[in-house]
């Protein structure tokens, strides 16, 4: 057990050291030697755990994405599926999810993933599996519960979850010029609420309205 814990600690140390080095220097300029020194391990140890620089980069980006998505996962887990609150909660969750994506760190990470995936498509697949799928699964489960309760018409909860994410983000690239400039909170909120409303209309909810707490005057 102690040996296994040491292995976990070394892996964690390597990932913690790799993230800022890759973030500041990029994949091409970052060296495994520098990461090994920062992590306090030998270069062969890095190769033992990750196989090489390319896979270390994939795992590092995915690890950062998992950390960034932690707030989003907690938001989804808090979605209230009670008959009295589910609709208002879905509007609130939509706004909160987009807010999670608007931090400087999140936008930098998403741009990194997009840029580096051109060089190595496996980066996208690794991030999706480790960071994206748990988010999708969490929303899928909540929507399935709403469907089973007869509150939403959901034939395919997984597809509905993808549609929800697409709709709440539909206007965000334009409003933020693809993440290169900030957008006013009230403008983003109205855009997200429009997406949630479209989602609810598509799934059998007549005239859905955002709760007063999230409506901008």
Short mmCIF file of C-alpha atoms in Angstrom, two decimals:
data_model
loop_
_atom_site.label_atom_id
_atom_site.label_comp_id
_atom_site.label_asym_id
_atom_site.label_seq_id
_atom_site.Cartn_x
_atom_site.Cartn_y
_atom_site.Cartn_z
CA UNK A 1 0.00 0.00 0.00
CA UNK A 2 2.85 2.39 0.89
CA UNK A 3 4.52 1.70 -2.46
CA UNK A 4 1.31 2.37 -4.32
CA UNK A 5 0.87 5.68 -2.48
CA UNK A 6 4.41 6.70 -3.36
CA UNK A 7 3.60 5.94 -6.99
CA UNK A 8 0.48 8.11 -6.84
CA UNK A 9 2.44 10.91 -5.16
CA UNK A 10 5.15 10.81 -7.85
CA UNK A 11 2.57 10.88 -10.64
CA UNK A 12 0.87 13.82 -8.96
CA UNK A 13 4.16 15.64 -8.52
CA UNK A 14 5.01 15.17 -12.20
CA UNK A 15 1.63 16.47 -13.36
CA UNK A 16 1.80 19.43 -10.97
CA UNK A 17 5.25 20.30 -12.31
CA UNK A 18 4.33 19.77 -15.96
CA UNK A 19 1.28 22.04 -16.08
CA UNK A 20 3.02 25.42 -15.52
CA UNK A 21 6.01 24.47 -17.69
CA UNK A 22 3.82 23.41 -20.62
CA UNK A 23 1.58 26.42 -19.98
CA UNK A 24 4.39 28.97 -20.20
CA UNK A 25 6.70 27.29 -22.70
CA UNK A 26 4.32 25.28 -24.87
CA UNK A 27 4.77 21.70 -26.00
CA UNK A 28 7.72 22.22 -28.33
CA UNK A 29 9.93 24.27 -26.00
CA UNK A 30 9.14 22.47 -22.74
CA UNK A 31 11.71 19.86 -21.81
CA UNK A 32 11.28 16.63 -19.89
CA UNK A 33 14.49 17.47 -18.01
CA UNK A 34 12.98 20.70 -16.69
CA UNK A 35 9.79 18.91 -15.65
CA UNK A 36 11.76 16.17 -13.90
CA UNK A 37 13.79 18.77 -12.00
CA UNK A 38 10.67 20.68 -10.95
CA UNK A 39 8.96 17.46 -9.86
CA UNK A 40 11.99 16.20 -7.95
CA UNK A 41 12.15 12.95 -9.91
CA UNK A 42 14.47 11.46 -12.48
CA UNK A 43 13.86 11.67 -16.22
CA UNK A 44 13.49 7.86 -16.47
CA UNK A 45 10.75 8.07 -13.81
CA UNK A 46 8.72 10.33 -16.08
CA UNK A 47 9.13 7.91 -18.96
CA UNK A 48 8.15 5.06 -16.65
CA UNK A 49 4.88 6.75 -15.68
CA UNK A 50 3.93 8.45 -18.93
CA UNK A 51 5.93 6.80 -21.71
CA UNK A 52 7.20 10.06 -23.14
CA UNK A 53 6.74 13.79 -23.53
CA UNK A 54 3.77 13.54 -25.88
CA UNK A 55 1.67 11.40 -23.57
CA UNK A 56 2.73 13.49 -20.57
CA UNK A 57 1.41 16.56 -22.37
CA UNK A 58 -1.90 14.84 -23.09
CA UNK A 59 -2.27 13.76 -19.47
CA UNK A 60 -1.24 17.19 -18.21
CA UNK A 61 -3.82 19.00 -20.32
CA UNK A 62 -6.51 16.48 -19.34
CA UNK A 63 -5.58 16.83 -15.67
CA UNK A 64 -5.89 20.62 -15.91
CA UNK A 65 -9.26 20.22 -17.62
CA UNK A 66 -10.50 17.91 -14.86
CA UNK A 67 -9.48 20.51 -12.28
CA UNK A 68 -11.14 23.33 -14.23
CA UNK A 69 -14.31 21.24 -14.65
CA UNK A 70 -14.58 20.54 -10.94
CA UNK A 71 -16.86 23.53 -10.38
CA UNK A 72 -19.02 22.58 -13.36
CA UNK A 73 -19.43 19.05 -12.03
CA UNK A 74 -20.50 20.36 -8.64
CA UNK A 75 -23.00 22.69 -10.32
CA UNK A 76 -24.58 19.79 -12.19
CA UNK A 77 -24.67 17.57 -9.13
CA UNK A 78 -26.59 20.33 -7.35
CA UNK A 79 -29.29 20.52 -10.06
CA UNK A 80 -32.62 20.40 -8.22
CA UNK A 81 -34.92 17.87 -9.93
CA UNK A 82 -37.87 18.42 -7.61
CA UNK A 83 -41.20 19.28 -9.32
CA UNK A 84 -41.22 22.69 -7.63
CA UNK A 85 -37.69 23.80 -8.49
CA UNK A 86 -36.39 21.86 -11.49
CA UNK A 87 -37.17 24.45 -14.16
CA UNK A 88 -35.71 27.40 -12.24
CA UNK A 89 -32.72 25.24 -11.29
CA UNK A 90 -32.04 24.39 -14.94
CA UNK A 91 -31.84 28.10 -15.81
CA UNK A 92 -29.52 28.66 -12.85
CA UNK A 93 -27.34 25.72 -13.82
CA UNK A 94 -27.04 26.97 -17.40
CA UNK A 95 -25.82 30.38 -16.22
CA UNK A 96 -23.43 28.82 -13.71
CA UNK A 97 -21.95 26.40 -16.26
CA UNK A 98 -21.12 29.15 -18.72
CA UNK A 99 -19.68 31.24 -15.87
CA UNK A 100 -17.32 28.34 -15.07
CA UNK A 101 -16.00 28.54 -18.64
CA UNK A 102 -15.36 32.29 -18.60
CA UNK A 103 -12.35 32.40 -16.29
CA UNK A 104 -9.01 33.38 -17.81
CA UNK A 105 -7.55 29.97 -16.96
CA UNK A 106 -10.46 28.12 -18.57
CA UNK A 107 -10.33 30.14 -21.78
CA UNK A 108 -6.55 29.68 -22.03
CA UNK A 109 -6.96 25.94 -21.51
CA UNK A 110 -9.67 25.62 -24.17
CA UNK A 111 -7.54 27.54 -26.67
CA UNK A 112 -4.59 25.28 -25.88
CA UNK A 113 -6.68 22.17 -26.44
CA UNK A 114 -8.00 23.49 -29.74
CA UNK A 115 -4.57 24.51 -31.00
CA UNK A 116 -2.67 21.41 -29.90
CA UNK A 117 -5.36 19.00 -31.07
CA UNK A 118 -4.47 19.98 -34.63
CA UNK A 119 -0.98 18.61 -34.00
CA UNK A 120 -2.15 15.64 -31.94
CA UNK A 121 -5.87 14.67 -32.13
CA UNK A 122 -5.36 12.29 -29.22
CA UNK A 123 -5.24 15.33 -26.92
CA UNK A 124 -8.89 16.07 -27.63
CA UNK A 125 -9.87 12.44 -27.11
CA UNK A 126 -7.98 12.22 -23.81
CA UNK A 127 -9.51 15.43 -22.49
CA UNK A 128 -12.99 14.40 -23.58
CA UNK A 129 -12.70 11.02 -21.87
CA UNK A 130 -11.27 12.28 -18.59
CA UNK A 131 -12.81 15.73 -18.25
CA UNK A 132 -15.71 16.07 -20.68
CA UNK A 133 -17.51 12.75 -20.33
CA UNK A 134 -18.07 13.03 -16.55
CA UNK A 135 -19.77 16.40 -17.10
CA UNK A 136 -21.92 15.01 -19.88
CA UNK A 137 -22.80 11.94 -17.81
CA UNK A 138 -23.82 14.08 -14.84
CA UNK A 139 -26.25 16.14 -16.92
CA UNK A 140 -27.49 13.05 -18.76
CA UNK A 141 -28.42 11.47 -15.45
CA UNK A 142 -30.30 14.54 -14.23
CA UNK A 143 -32.22 14.89 -17.50
CA UNK A 144 -33.12 11.20 -17.40
CA UNK A 145 -34.57 11.74 -13.92
CA UNK A 146 -36.65 14.66 -15.18
CA UNK A 147 -37.82 12.55 -18.10
CA UNK A 148 -38.76 9.63 -15.88
CA UNK A 149 -40.73 12.00 -13.67
CA UNK A 150 -42.69 13.24 -16.68
CA UNK A 151 -41.38 16.79 -16.33
CA UNK A 152 -39.47 16.75 -19.65
CA UNK A 153 -39.99 14.88 -22.90
CA UNK A 154 -36.58 13.20 -23.21
CA UNK A 155 -36.31 10.25 -25.56
CA UNK A 156 -32.50 10.26 -25.49
CA UNK A 157 -31.04 11.87 -22.34
CA UNK A 158 -27.44 11.79 -23.64
CA UNK A 159 -28.43 13.59 -26.83
CA UNK A 160 -30.52 16.05 -24.82
CA UNK A 161 -27.50 16.80 -22.61
CA UNK A 162 -25.38 17.58 -25.69
CA UNK A 163 -28.15 19.83 -27.01
CA UNK A 164 -28.35 21.67 -23.68
CA UNK A 165 -24.62 22.41 -23.72
CA UNK A 166 -24.78 23.51 -27.35
CA UNK A 167 -27.70 25.86 -26.74
CA UNK A 168 -26.37 27.59 -23.62
CA UNK A 169 -23.09 28.24 -25.45
CA UNK A 170 -24.62 29.14 -28.82
CA UNK A 171 -23.98 32.90 -28.56
CA UNK A 172 -20.88 32.86 -26.35
CA UNK A 173 -18.20 32.65 -29.12
CA UNK A 174 -19.72 35.71 -30.82
CA UNK A 175 -20.17 37.67 -27.59
CA UNK A 176 -16.60 37.01 -26.45
CA UNK A 177 -15.02 37.01 -29.92
CA UNK A 178 -14.10 33.38 -29.38
CA UNK A 179 -12.83 33.95 -25.86
CA UNK A 180 -10.52 36.85 -26.71
CA UNK A 181 -12.44 39.60 -24.90
CA UNK A 182 -14.76 39.82 -21.89
CA UNK A 183 -18.51 40.20 -22.30
CA UNK A 184 -20.87 41.91 -19.87
CA UNK A 185 -22.40 39.55 -17.33
CA UNK A 186 -25.96 40.60 -18.08
CA UNK A 187 -25.47 40.08 -21.80
CA UNK A 188 -24.03 36.59 -21.25
CA UNK A 189 -26.84 35.75 -18.82
CA UNK A 190 -29.54 36.70 -21.30
CA UNK A 191 -27.83 34.64 -24.01
CA UNK A 192 -27.64 31.59 -21.74
CA UNK A 193 -31.24 31.96 -20.60
CA UNK A 194 -32.34 32.14 -24.23
CA UNK A 195 -30.55 28.84 -24.81
CA UNK A 196 -32.21 27.18 -21.82
CA UNK A 197 -35.61 28.46 -22.92
CA UNK A 198 -35.11 27.02 -26.41
CA UNK A 199 -34.09 23.70 -24.86
CA UNK A 200 -37.20 23.58 -22.67
CA UNK A 201 -39.51 24.48 -25.55
CA UNK A 202 -37.98 21.70 -27.62
CA UNK A 203 -38.60 19.20 -24.84
CA UNK A 204 -42.24 19.88 -24.20
CA UNK A 205 -42.29 22.76 -21.71
CA UNK A 206 -44.76 25.51 -22.73
CA UNK A 207 -43.59 29.12 -22.26
CA UNK A 208 -40.63 28.51 -19.92
CA UNK A 209 -39.32 31.59 -18.08
CA UNK A 210 -36.10 32.12 -16.13
CA UNK A 211 -36.51 32.66 -12.37
CA UNK A 212 -36.65 36.21 -11.11
CA UNK A 213 -33.33 35.73 -9.32
CA UNK A 214 -31.47 35.38 -12.63
CA UNK A 215 -33.53 37.72 -14.80
CA UNK A 216 -31.76 40.96 -15.70
CA UNK A 217 -34.04 44.05 -15.59
#
